[in-house]
Amino acid sequence: MRGFGMHAINDVGWIEKERPSCGPLDAIIRPTIVAPCSSDTHMSHGGSGPKTDLILGHEAVGIVDEVGESVHKIKVGDYVAVPCVTPDWTELGVQNFHSFSHDTGMFGSFKFLGVKDGVMAEYFHVNMADANLSIIPEGVSPEAALMTVDMMSTGFHGAELCEIKAGDTVVVIGIGPVGLMAIAGAALFGAGRIIAVGTRPKAMEVATAFGASEFISYKEGPVLDQVMARTGGKGPHKVIIAGGDANTFTEAVTMARPGGIISNINYFDVRDTLGFPALNWGLGMADKDIRGSFCPGGAERINRLLDMIKYGRIDPTLMISHKFEGFDKLPEAFDLMDKKAPDLIKPVVYLT
Ligand code: NDP
Ligand code: ZN
């Protein structure tokens, strides 16, 4: 079968592989719509270290083509949303509080790209189909369902991690699709003022629709100074990092007010070192809680997000800025994601 992926760092293209085989608990999916992600492009440039001949992509919806003999709920022909994180629920790592993402060790539950080929292919494999696949309910379009599998799950997680309380002032750094979903999550969970950091006009328009109250440009001076000026020197209650670099992390820790929570969902680079002067963290005693986490996966998580769409709480398709028709368009969509056209938020590719 044919797939699109990385031959080596900075070398992407078509890759021929065998159709994956299906274990007793697993499923083989024929993807119908996929979405390239900044994590795919980041990985193609070596952001997670060297990888060779790896099919990329981890955001897909599709039709179940085959199921293993021990799969009872999911059936061939079901139209499913596939979480980008698919834990092996029998691994003891998932029994640790809040560690579903790390079943066999760090990031163990991120199977696509991590331990096997991704979804930008004619077929792909999903482990533990009954526990990891969500049937798309009536009233939810496949495109909307596609937005749950990573963007909504990750962005909402940023808001969950920092325990948004009614009336919180929240800074969301980054208004790419992940930051946009963090804004939407923060607004739904009860934030008061939401200060968003980013510059692209199309993304700012969508951020406003999801609940951003105002914007800061990181191109017009340090974000830290601008946030402190706007909050009367107090800083926000909560900071969600969904973009930026190692310096962004330092600024986020520094700007949060004592008792605040900094939640990181950004993908720093394998070459980065994160840190901050001790005083910015109250010499260790400022009750500033620093958290960093990965996209929650599994069927229950995605079912809940699908319900948020079904019952009219959110329309994540506002983020879809580009649509491509046909399998052969995968390289073009990937390139667009890589180059980050100014009007780009999220591209989707209809494979069939
Ligand atoms: P995008 O690249 O689309 O968006 C990044 C945003 O950050 C943009 O709004 C950009 O501003 C802003 N930005 C860039 N540089 C700076 C800076 N120096 N200071 C402040 N803001 C800056 O990314 P995505 O939304 O797709 O993803 C965000 C991050 O989340 C990525 O690192 C991605 O890999 C990661 N991710 C993490 C997951 C997890 O499970 N934890 C899952 C999925 C993604 P502008 O508007 O000017 O472009
Ligand atoms: Zn993704």
mmCIF file of C-alpha atoms and ligand atoms in Angstrom:
data_model
loop_
_atom_site.group_PDB
_atom_site.id
_atom_site.type_symbol
_atom_site.label_atom_id
_atom_site.label_comp_id
_atom_site.label_asym_id
_atom_site.label_seq_id
_atom_site.Cartn_x
_atom_site.Cartn_y
_atom_site.Cartn_z
ATOM 1 C CA MET A 1 0.000 0.000 0.000
ATOM 2 C CA ARG A 2 0.990 3.631 -0.406
ATOM 3 C CA GLY A 3 1.607 6.133 2.385
ATOM 4 C CA PHE A 4 3.114 9.579 2.815
ATOM 5 C CA GLY A 5 5.892 10.044 5.321
ATOM 6 C CA MET A 6 9.514 10.767 6.110
ATOM 7 C CA HIS A 7 12.354 8.822 4.504
ATOM 8 C CA ALA A 8 14.728 10.608 6.885
ATOM 9 C CA ILE A 9 15.004 13.994 8.613
ATOM 10 C CA ASN A 10 13.976 16.761 6.155
ATOM 11 C CA ASP A 11 13.128 14.216 3.450
ATOM 12 C CA VAL A 12 9.407 13.492 2.997
ATOM 13 C CA GLY A 13 7.640 11.646 0.169
ATOM 14 C CA TRP A 14 5.661 8.554 -0.823
ATOM 15 C CA ILE A 15 6.498 5.310 0.930
ATOM 16 C CA GLU A 16 5.448 1.771 -0.132
ATOM 17 C CA LYS A 17 4.703 -0.655 2.694
ATOM 18 C CA GLU A 18 2.802 -3.864 3.349
ATOM 19 C CA ARG A 19 -0.788 -3.418 4.504
ATOM 20 C CA PRO A 20 -0.581 -3.703 8.315
ATOM 21 C CA SER A 21 -1.827 -6.930 9.873
ATOM 22 C CA CYS A 22 -4.564 -7.051 12.477
ATOM 23 C CA GLY A 23 -4.042 -8.604 15.932
ATOM 24 C CA PRO A 24 -6.951 -10.238 17.834
ATOM 25 C CA LEU A 25 -7.868 -7.012 19.704
ATOM 26 C CA ASP A 26 -7.098 -4.620 16.869
ATOM 27 C CA ALA A 27 -8.609 -3.021 13.793
ATOM 28 C CA ILE A 28 -7.462 -1.925 10.362
ATOM 29 C CA ILE A 29 -8.900 1.394 9.245
ATOM 30 C CA ARG A 30 -9.322 2.829 5.756
ATOM 31 C CA PRO A 31 -9.014 6.569 6.396
ATOM 32 C CA THR A 32 -11.466 8.875 4.633
ATOM 33 C CA ILE A 33 -10.280 12.264 5.951
ATOM 34 C CA VAL A 34 -6.941 13.087 7.557
ATOM 35 C CA ALA A 35 -5.470 16.308 8.926
ATOM 36 C CA PRO A 36 -1.742 17.056 8.864
ATOM 37 C CA CYS A 37 -0.557 18.495 12.168
ATOM 38 C CA SER A 38 2.311 20.690 13.284
ATOM 39 C CA SER A 39 3.569 17.681 15.287
ATOM 40 C CA ASP A 40 3.992 15.788 11.963
ATOM 41 C CA THR A 41 5.999 18.579 10.368
ATOM 42 C CA HIS A 42 7.985 19.084 13.559
ATOM 43 C CA MET A 43 8.854 15.391 13.547
ATOM 44 C CA SER A 44 9.818 15.477 9.852
ATOM 45 C CA HIS A 45 12.469 18.058 10.737
ATOM 46 C CA GLY A 46 13.939 15.894 13.471
ATOM 47 C CA GLY A 47 12.102 17.487 16.402
ATOM 48 C CA SER A 48 11.816 14.063 18.071
ATOM 49 C CA GLY A 49 15.172 12.775 16.880
ATOM 50 C CA PRO A 50 15.962 10.691 13.795
ATOM 51 C CA LYS A 51 13.263 8.500 12.195
ATOM 52 C CA THR A 52 13.454 6.628 8.897
ATOM 53 C CA ASP A 53 10.805 5.363 6.461
ATOM 54 C CA LEU A 54 7.969 6.297 8.748
ATOM 55 C CA ILE A 55 4.459 7.031 7.451
ATOM 56 C CA LEU A 56 3.342 10.291 9.069
ATOM 57 C CA GLY A 57 -0.074 11.487 10.241
ATOM 58 C CA HIS A 58 -1.990 10.821 13.461
ATOM 59 C CA GLU A 59 -5.323 12.596 12.904
ATOM 60 C CA ALA A 60 -7.909 10.574 11.001
ATOM 61 C CA VAL A 61 -11.475 9.449 10.688
ATOM 62 C CA GLY A 62 -12.300 6.430 8.566
ATOM 63 C CA ILE A 63 -14.116 3.199 7.895
ATOM 64 C CA VAL A 64 -13.292 0.029 9.794
ATOM 65 C CA ASP A 65 -11.941 -2.438 7.221
ATOM 66 C CA GLU A 66 -11.047 -5.387 9.439
ATOM 67 C CA VAL A 67 -11.327 -6.310 13.112
ATOM 68 C CA GLY A 68 -9.569 -8.979 15.164
ATOM 69 C CA GLU A 69 -11.379 -12.037 16.511
ATOM 70 C CA SER A 70 -11.657 -10.583 20.048
ATOM 71 C CA VAL A 71 -13.161 -7.255 19.002
ATOM 72 C CA HIS A 72 -16.850 -7.205 19.981
ATOM 73 C CA LYS A 73 -18.148 -3.619 19.872
ATOM 74 C CA ILE A 74 -16.524 -2.205 16.770
ATOM 75 C CA LYS A 75 -17.675 -3.729 13.477
ATOM 76 C CA VAL A 76 -16.403 -3.724 9.918
ATOM 77 C CA GLY A 77 -18.043 -0.776 8.134
ATOM 78 C CA ASP A 78 -18.339 1.462 11.231
ATOM 79 C CA TYR A 79 -17.410 5.103 10.626
ATOM 80 C CA VAL A 80 -15.005 5.952 13.425
ATOM 81 C CA ALA A 81 -12.953 8.771 14.913
ATOM 82 C CA VAL A 82 -9.468 7.543 15.807
ATOM 83 C CA PRO A 83 -7.824 9.193 18.813
ATOM 84 C CA CYS A 84 -4.243 10.112 18.061
ATOM 85 C CA VAL A 85 -3.306 8.564 21.388
ATOM 86 C CA THR A 86 -4.322 4.907 21.670
ATOM 87 C CA PRO A 87 -3.166 3.426 24.968
ATOM 88 C CA ASP A 88 -2.604 -0.251 25.493
ATOM 89 C CA TRP A 89 -5.092 -0.468 28.376
ATOM 90 C CA THR A 90 -3.517 -3.639 29.749
ATOM 91 C CA GLU A 91 -0.188 -1.941 30.440
ATOM 92 C CA LEU A 92 0.324 -1.031 34.088
ATOM 93 C CA GLY A 93 1.512 2.456 33.144
ATOM 94 C CA VAL A 94 -2.081 3.482 32.431
ATOM 95 C CA GLN A 95 -3.057 2.603 35.989
ATOM 96 C CA ASN A 96 -0.951 5.428 37.354
ATOM 97 C CA PHE A 97 -3.051 8.470 38.088
ATOM 98 C CA HIS A 98 -3.263 10.747 35.042
ATOM 99 C CA SER A 99 -0.819 8.783 32.966
ATOM 100 C CA PHE A 100 -2.922 7.277 30.205
ATOM 101 C CA SER A 101 -0.493 8.747 27.700
ATOM 102 C CA HIS A 102 2.453 6.836 29.083
ATOM 103 C CA ASP A 103 1.336 3.183 29.034
ATOM 104 C CA THR A 104 4.717 1.488 28.577
ATOM 105 C CA GLY A 105 6.809 4.529 29.502
ATOM 106 C CA MET A 106 7.066 8.133 28.347
ATOM 107 C CA PHE A 107 4.664 8.751 25.411
ATOM 108 C CA GLY A 108 4.131 4.993 25.110
ATOM 109 C CA SER A 109 0.444 5.486 24.274
ATOM 110 C CA PHE A 110 1.301 7.617 21.229
ATOM 111 C CA LYS A 111 1.603 4.692 18.853
ATOM 112 C CA PHE A 112 1.332 6.545 15.536
ATOM 113 C CA LEU A 113 4.749 8.025 14.719
ATOM 114 C CA GLY A 114 6.066 6.781 18.073
ATOM 115 C CA VAL A 115 6.164 3.022 17.582
ATOM 116 C CA LYS A 116 4.472 2.432 14.224
ATOM 117 C CA ASP A 117 3.348 4.035 10.991
ATOM 118 C CA GLY A 118 0.818 6.834 10.984
ATOM 119 C CA VAL A 119 -2.519 7.421 9.295
ATOM 120 C CA MET A 120 -1.555 9.078 5.986
ATOM 121 C CA ALA A 121 -1.841 5.774 4.163
ATOM 122 C CA GLU A 122 -4.374 3.609 2.381
ATOM 123 C CA TYR A 123 -4.763 1.599 5.590
ATOM 124 C CA PHE A 124 -3.520 1.893 9.136
ATOM 125 C CA HIS A 125 -3.553 -0.209 12.295
ATOM 126 C CA VAL A 126 -5.269 0.626 15.619
ATOM 127 C CA ASN A 127 -4.483 -1.339 18.767
ATOM 128 C CA MET A 128 -7.293 -2.322 21.176
ATOM 129 C CA ALA A 129 -10.112 -1.265 18.888
ATOM 130 C CA ASP A 130 -12.984 -1.588 21.371
ATOM 131 C CA ALA A 131 -11.283 0.678 23.898
ATOM 132 C CA ASN A 132 -9.773 3.123 21.438
ATOM 133 C CA LEU A 133 -12.247 3.742 18.604
ATOM 134 C CA SER A 134 -15.291 6.017 18.757
ATOM 135 C CA ILE A 135 -18.201 5.546 16.392
ATOM 136 C CA ILE A 136 -19.118 8.961 15.013
ATOM 137 C CA PRO A 137 -22.621 9.722 16.313
ATOM 138 C CA GLU A 138 -25.505 11.073 14.293
ATOM 139 C CA GLY A 139 -25.445 14.860 14.184
ATOM 140 C CA VAL A 140 -21.642 15.100 14.089
ATOM 141 C CA SER A 141 -19.985 15.545 10.698
ATOM 142 C CA PRO A 142 -16.829 13.516 9.924
ATOM 143 C CA GLU A 143 -14.864 16.794 9.670
ATOM 144 C CA ALA A 144 -16.003 17.897 13.126
ATOM 145 C CA ALA A 145 -15.181 14.433 14.502
ATOM 146 C CA LEU A 146 -11.708 14.732 12.970
ATOM 147 C CA MET A 147 -11.078 17.856 15.028
ATOM 148 C CA THR A 148 -11.638 15.924 18.289
ATOM 149 C CA VAL A 149 -8.887 13.328 17.837
ATOM 150 C CA ASP A 150 -5.993 15.644 18.644
ATOM 151 C CA MET A 151 -6.757 19.387 18.435
ATOM 152 C CA MET A 152 -9.801 19.400 20.692
ATOM 153 C CA SER A 153 -8.464 16.759 23.042
ATOM 154 C CA THR A 154 -5.105 18.531 23.420
ATOM 155 C CA GLY A 155 -6.434 22.091 23.572
ATOM 156 C CA PHE A 156 -9.181 21.249 26.070
ATOM 157 C CA HIS A 157 -6.586 19.386 28.093
ATOM 158 C CA GLY A 158 -4.589 22.600 28.384
ATOM 159 C CA ALA A 159 -7.629 24.204 29.987
ATOM 160 C CA GLU A 160 -8.368 21.141 32.154
ATOM 161 C CA LEU A 161 -4.779 20.921 33.376
ATOM 162 C CA CYS A 162 -4.834 24.440 34.743
ATOM 163 C CA GLU A 163 -8.159 23.904 36.467
ATOM 164 C CA ILE A 164 -9.961 26.943 35.124
ATOM 165 C CA LYS A 165 -12.240 28.497 37.733
ATOM 166 C CA ALA A 166 -15.067 30.954 37.138
ATOM 167 C CA GLY A 167 -13.657 34.368 36.399
ATOM 168 C CA ASP A 168 -10.014 33.328 35.971
ATOM 169 C CA THR A 169 -7.804 35.591 33.898
ATOM 170 C CA VAL A 170 -6.124 33.211 31.466
ATOM 171 C CA VAL A 171 -3.272 33.824 29.044
ATOM 172 C CA VAL A 172 -3.226 31.405 26.110
ATOM 173 C CA ILE A 173 0.091 31.550 24.276
ATOM 174 C CA GLY A 174 -0.430 30.497 20.662
ATOM 175 C CA ILE A 175 -3.531 30.646 18.523
ATOM 176 C CA GLY A 176 -2.806 27.779 16.174
ATOM 177 C CA PRO A 177 -5.465 25.060 16.296
ATOM 178 C CA VAL A 178 -4.206 23.781 19.674
ATOM 179 C CA GLY A 179 -4.286 27.248 21.244
ATOM 180 C CA LEU A 180 -7.701 27.902 19.688
ATOM 181 C CA MET A 181 -9.097 24.792 21.363
ATOM 182 C CA ALA A 182 -7.445 25.838 24.636
ATOM 183 C CA ILE A 183 -9.254 29.173 24.333
ATOM 184 C CA ALA A 184 -12.553 27.416 23.610
ATOM 185 C CA GLY A 185 -12.001 25.049 26.551
ATOM 186 C CA ALA A 186 -11.090 27.898 28.907
ATOM 187 C CA ALA A 187 -14.186 29.839 27.867
ATOM 188 C CA LEU A 188 -16.461 26.804 28.298
ATOM 189 C CA PHE A 189 -14.963 26.069 31.733
ATOM 190 C CA GLY A 190 -15.715 29.599 32.941
ATOM 191 C CA ALA A 191 -12.694 31.838 32.376
ATOM 192 C CA GLY A 192 -13.310 35.562 32.638
ATOM 193 C CA ARG A 193 -10.667 37.429 30.684
ATOM 194 C CA ILE A 194 -8.803 35.433 28.026
ATOM 195 C CA ILE A 195 -5.676 37.120 26.691
ATOM 196 C CA ALA A 196 -4.462 35.340 23.559
ATOM 197 C CA VAL A 197 -0.959 35.570 22.089
ATOM 198 C CA GLY A 198 -0.615 35.337 18.307
ATOM 199 C CA THR A 199 -0.641 37.447 15.180
ATOM 200 C CA ARG A 200 -2.258 35.743 12.214
ATOM 201 C CA PRO A 201 -5.475 37.627 11.368
ATOM 202 C CA LYS A 202 -7.525 34.581 10.333
ATOM 203 C CA ALA A 203 -6.582 32.780 13.565
ATOM 204 C CA MET A 204 -7.404 35.911 15.588
ATOM 205 C CA GLU A 205 -10.849 36.016 14.011
ATOM 206 C CA VAL A 206 -11.502 32.378 14.958
ATOM 207 C CA ALA A 207 -10.001 32.903 18.439
ATOM 208 C CA THR A 208 -12.503 35.697 19.018
ATOM 209 C CA ALA A 209 -15.336 33.381 17.996
ATOM 210 C CA PHE A 210 -14.097 30.803 20.534
ATOM 211 C CA GLY A 211 -13.862 33.339 23.374
ATOM 212 C CA ALA A 212 -10.596 35.342 23.288
ATOM 213 C CA SER A 213 -11.128 38.786 24.783
ATOM 214 C CA GLU A 214 -7.963 40.478 23.514
ATOM 215 C CA PHE A 215 -4.660 39.816 21.736
ATOM 216 C CA ILE A 216 -0.961 40.342 22.288
ATOM 217 C CA SER A 217 1.653 40.169 19.530
ATOM 218 C CA TYR A 218 4.907 38.449 20.485
ATOM 219 C CA LYS A 219 6.429 40.395 17.599
ATOM 220 C CA GLU A 220 5.904 43.696 19.421
ATOM 221 C CA GLY A 221 8.090 43.149 22.463
ATOM 222 C CA PRO A 222 8.288 40.548 25.214
ATOM 223 C CA VAL A 223 4.966 38.841 25.923
ATOM 224 C CA LEU A 224 5.793 38.933 29.626
ATOM 225 C CA ASP A 225 6.026 42.741 29.705
ATOM 226 C CA GLN A 226 2.827 43.139 27.710
ATOM 227 C CA VAL A 227 0.873 40.761 29.949
ATOM 228 C CA MET A 228 2.144 42.405 33.140
ATOM 229 C CA ALA A 229 1.245 45.847 31.782
ATOM 230 C CA ARG A 230 -2.278 44.737 30.900
ATOM 231 C CA THR A 231 -2.912 43.018 34.223
ATOM 232 C CA GLY A 232 -1.725 45.889 36.409
ATOM 233 C CA GLY A 233 1.479 44.022 37.307
ATOM 234 C CA LYS A 234 -0.413 41.072 38.834
ATOM 235 C CA GLY A 235 -0.169 38.540 36.014
ATOM 236 C CA PRO A 236 -2.820 35.994 35.087
ATOM 237 C CA HIS A 237 -4.276 33.255 37.284
ATOM 238 C CA LYS A 238 -3.581 30.668 34.626
ATOM 239 C CA VAL A 239 -1.260 30.374 31.620
ATOM 240 C CA ILE A 240 -1.666 27.818 28.847
ATOM 241 C CA ILE A 241 1.362 27.363 26.585
ATOM 242 C CA ALA A 242 0.309 26.260 23.097
ATOM 243 C CA GLY A 243 3.076 27.801 21.005
ATOM 244 C CA GLY A 244 6.420 29.546 21.224
ATOM 245 C CA ASP A 245 9.878 28.393 22.262
ATOM 246 C CA ALA A 246 11.938 27.735 25.384
ATOM 247 C CA ASN A 247 11.868 31.440 26.257
ATOM 248 C CA THR A 248 8.047 31.291 26.164
ATOM 249 C CA PHE A 249 8.190 28.730 28.962
ATOM 250 C CA THR A 250 10.358 31.045 31.083
ATOM 251 C CA GLU A 251 7.973 33.934 30.452
ATOM 252 C CA ALA A 252 4.919 31.822 31.282
ATOM 253 C CA VAL A 253 6.305 30.728 34.642
ATOM 254 C CA THR A 254 7.316 34.297 35.398
ATOM 255 C CA MET A 255 3.994 35.933 34.479
ATOM 256 C CA ALA A 256 1.698 33.604 36.463
ATOM 257 C CA ARG A 257 0.646 35.162 39.736
ATOM 258 C CA PRO A 258 1.388 33.347 43.028
ATOM 259 C CA GLY A 259 -0.998 30.424 43.380
ATOM 260 C CA GLY A 260 -1.333 30.249 39.607
ATOM 261 C CA ILE A 261 -1.065 27.260 37.300
ATOM 262 C CA ILE A 262 1.032 27.057 34.147
ATOM 263 C CA SER A 263 -0.115 24.297 31.837
ATOM 264 C CA ASN A 264 2.029 23.309 28.906
ATOM 265 C CA ILE A 265 0.731 21.439 25.881
ATOM 266 C CA ASN A 266 3.403 22.761 23.535
ATOM 267 C CA TYR A 267 5.887 20.437 21.876
ATOM 268 C CA PHE A 268 9.312 21.752 22.748
ATOM 269 C CA ASP A 269 12.257 20.644 20.701
ATOM 270 C CA VAL A 270 14.511 17.755 21.633
ATOM 271 C CA ARG A 271 17.344 20.308 21.484
ATOM 272 C CA ASP A 272 15.685 22.746 23.975
ATOM 273 C CA THR A 273 16.560 23.320 27.622
ATOM 274 C CA LEU A 274 13.772 24.743 29.793
ATOM 275 C CA GLY A 275 14.432 26.904 32.825
ATOM 276 C CA PHE A 276 13.863 30.116 34.741
ATOM 277 C CA PRO A 277 15.562 32.219 37.437
ATOM 278 C CA ALA A 278 14.617 30.962 40.915
ATOM 279 C CA LEU A 279 13.143 34.337 41.896
ATOM 280 C CA ASN A 280 10.523 34.023 39.128
ATOM 281 C CA TRP A 281 9.237 30.931 40.905
ATOM 282 C CA GLY A 282 9.252 32.648 44.289
ATOM 283 C CA LEU A 283 12.601 30.979 45.120
ATOM 284 C CA GLY A 284 10.592 27.767 44.993
ATOM 285 C CA MET A 285 7.794 28.975 47.278
ATOM 286 C CA ALA A 286 5.328 30.909 45.112
ATOM 287 C CA ASP A 287 2.761 28.103 44.828
ATOM 288 C CA LYS A 288 3.044 28.328 41.076
ATOM 289 C CA ASP A 289 2.164 24.927 39.760
ATOM 290 C CA ILE A 290 3.900 23.945 36.501
ATOM 291 C CA ARG A 291 2.220 21.154 34.567
ATOM 292 C CA GLY A 292 2.898 19.636 31.184
ATOM 293 C CA SER A 293 0.871 16.908 29.595
ATOM 294 C CA PHE A 294 0.053 15.067 26.444
ATOM 295 C CA CYS A 295 -3.158 14.696 24.483
ATOM 296 C CA PRO A 296 -5.536 12.319 26.312
ATOM 297 C CA GLY A 297 -6.653 9.435 24.126
ATOM 298 C CA GLY A 298 -8.989 6.478 24.145
ATOM 299 C CA ALA A 299 -12.635 6.112 23.171
ATOM 300 C CA GLU A 300 -14.218 7.571 26.324
ATOM 301 C CA ARG A 301 -12.293 10.828 25.889
ATOM 302 C CA ILE A 302 -13.306 11.184 22.251
ATOM 303 C CA ASN A 303 -16.934 10.192 22.957
ATOM 304 C CA ARG A 304 -17.183 13.069 25.445
ATOM 305 C CA LEU A 305 -15.732 15.549 22.963
ATOM 306 C CA LEU A 306 -18.093 14.270 20.264
ATOM 307 C CA ASP A 307 -20.956 14.993 22.682
ATOM 308 C CA MET A 308 -19.715 18.579 23.077
ATOM 309 C CA ILE A 309 -20.196 18.933 19.323
ATOM 310 C CA LYS A 310 -23.419 16.959 19.078
ATOM 311 C CA TYR A 311 -25.098 19.049 21.770
ATOM 312 C CA GLY A 312 -24.027 22.353 20.286
ATOM 313 C CA ARG A 313 -21.374 23.475 22.789
ATOM 314 C CA ILE A 314 -18.732 24.006 20.137
ATOM 315 C CA ASP A 315 -18.186 23.901 16.394
ATOM 316 C CA PRO A 316 -14.530 22.981 15.873
ATOM 317 C CA THR A 317 -14.893 23.044 12.080
ATOM 318 C CA LEU A 318 -14.398 26.818 12.311
ATOM 319 C CA MET A 319 -10.713 25.889 12.400
ATOM 320 C CA ILE A 320 -10.702 24.149 9.012
ATOM 321 C CA SER A 321 -9.088 26.685 6.721
ATOM 322 C CA HIS A 322 -8.099 24.500 3.744
ATOM 323 C CA LYS A 323 -9.687 21.452 2.123
ATOM 324 C CA PHE A 324 -7.891 19.132 -0.308
ATOM 325 C CA GLU A 325 -9.582 16.440 -2.424
ATOM 326 C CA GLY A 326 -7.782 13.175 -3.133
ATOM 327 C CA PHE A 327 -4.992 10.977 -1.793
ATOM 328 C CA ASP A 328 -2.490 12.554 -4.183
ATOM 329 C CA LYS A 329 -2.949 15.907 -2.434
ATOM 330 C CA LEU A 330 -1.272 14.696 0.769
ATOM 331 C CA PRO A 331 2.158 16.170 -0.131
ATOM 332 C CA GLU A 332 0.600 19.555 -0.966
ATOM 333 C CA ALA A 333 -1.365 19.668 2.286
ATOM 334 C CA PHE A 334 1.700 18.632 4.269
ATOM 335 C CA ASP A 335 3.804 21.305 2.592
ATOM 336 C CA LEU A 336 1.176 23.933 3.399
ATOM 337 C CA MET A 337 1.258 22.868 7.051
ATOM 338 C CA ASP A 338 5.035 22.970 7.042
ATOM 339 C CA LYS A 339 5.301 26.423 5.479
ATOM 340 C CA LYS A 340 2.434 27.829 7.583
ATOM 341 C CA ALA A 341 0.676 30.062 5.074
ATOM 342 C CA PRO A 342 -0.627 33.183 6.848
ATOM 343 C CA ASP A 343 -4.271 32.152 6.425
ATOM 344 C CA LEU A 344 -3.641 28.561 7.524
ATOM 345 C CA ILE A 345 -5.237 27.118 10.624
ATOM 346 C CA LYS A 346 -6.037 23.479 9.920
ATOM 347 C CA PRO A 347 -5.984 21.733 6.535
ATOM 348 C CA VAL A 348 -7.915 18.531 5.921
ATOM 349 C CA VAL A 349 -7.471 16.022 3.090
ATOM 350 C CA TYR A 350 -10.390 13.963 1.769
ATOM 351 C CA LEU A 351 -8.691 10.737 0.719
ATOM 352 C CA THR A 352 -11.646 9.103 -1.018
HETATM 353 P P1 NDP B 1 0.802 26.420 15.306
HETATM 354 O O1 NDP B 1 2.199 26.447 14.801
HETATM 355 O O2 NDP B 1 -0.323 26.408 14.354
HETATM 356 O O3 NDP B 1 0.582 27.652 16.277
HETATM 357 C C1 NDP B 1 1.587 28.165 17.075
HETATM 358 C C2 NDP B 1 1.121 29.483 17.662
HETATM 359 O O4 NDP B 1 2.166 30.007 18.482
HETATM 360 C C3 NDP B 1 0.798 30.562 16.642
HETATM 361 O O5 NDP B 1 -0.350 31.265 17.035
HETATM 362 C C4 NDP B 1 2.005 31.471 16.685
HETATM 363 O O6 NDP B 1 1.705 32.827 16.396
HETATM 364 C C5 NDP B 1 2.400 31.353 18.143
HETATM 365 N N1 NDP B 1 3.826 31.635 18.335
HETATM 366 C C6 NDP B 1 4.861 31.344 17.531
HETATM 367 N N2 NDP B 1 6.021 31.784 18.057
HETATM 368 C C7 NDP B 1 5.694 32.374 19.220
HETATM 369 C C8 NDP B 1 6.455 33.034 20.235
HETATM 370 N N3 NDP B 1 7.779 33.157 20.144
HETATM 371 N N4 NDP B 1 5.813 33.518 21.304
HETATM 372 C C9 NDP B 1 4.476 33.363 21.424
HETATM 373 N N5 NDP B 1 3.697 32.765 20.495
HETATM 374 C C10 NDP B 1 4.309 32.275 19.412
HETATM 375 O O7 NDP B 1 0.765 25.165 16.271
HETATM 376 P P2 NDP B 1 -0.430 24.185 16.738
HETATM 377 O O8 NDP B 1 -1.544 24.970 17.298
HETATM 378 O O9 NDP B 1 -0.717 23.189 15.667
HETATM 379 O O10 NDP B 1 0.315 23.394 17.905
HETATM 380 C C11 NDP B 1 0.824 24.088 19.039
HETATM 381 C C12 NDP B 1 1.831 23.209 19.746
HETATM 382 O O11 NDP B 1 1.181 22.101 20.332
HETATM 383 C C13 NDP B 1 2.891 22.623 18.811
HETATM 384 O O12 NDP B 1 4.144 22.658 19.486
HETATM 385 C C14 NDP B 1 2.421 21.206 18.625
HETATM 386 O O13 NDP B 1 3.468 20.339 18.243
HETATM 387 C C15 NDP B 1 1.904 20.931 20.004
HETATM 388 N N6 NDP B 1 1.004 19.795 20.146
HETATM 389 C C16 NDP B 1 1.010 19.173 21.364
HETATM 390 C C17 NDP B 1 0.220 18.101 21.623
HETATM 391 C C18 NDP B 1 0.182 17.491 22.992
HETATM 392 O O14 NDP B 1 -0.437 16.462 23.168
HETATM 393 N N7 NDP B 1 0.761 18.088 24.018
HETATM 394 C C19 NDP B 1 -0.641 17.554 20.574
HETATM 395 C C20 NDP B 1 -0.682 18.336 19.369
HETATM 396 C C21 NDP B 1 0.136 19.402 19.160
HETATM 397 P P3 NDP B 1 1.211 33.399 14.961
HETATM 398 O O15 NDP B 1 -0.245 33.611 15.115
HETATM 399 O O16 NDP B 1 1.980 34.640 14.800
HETATM 400 O O17 NDP B 1 1.561 32.363 13.946
HETATM 401 ZN ZN ZN B 2 -1.786 16.391 15.843
#
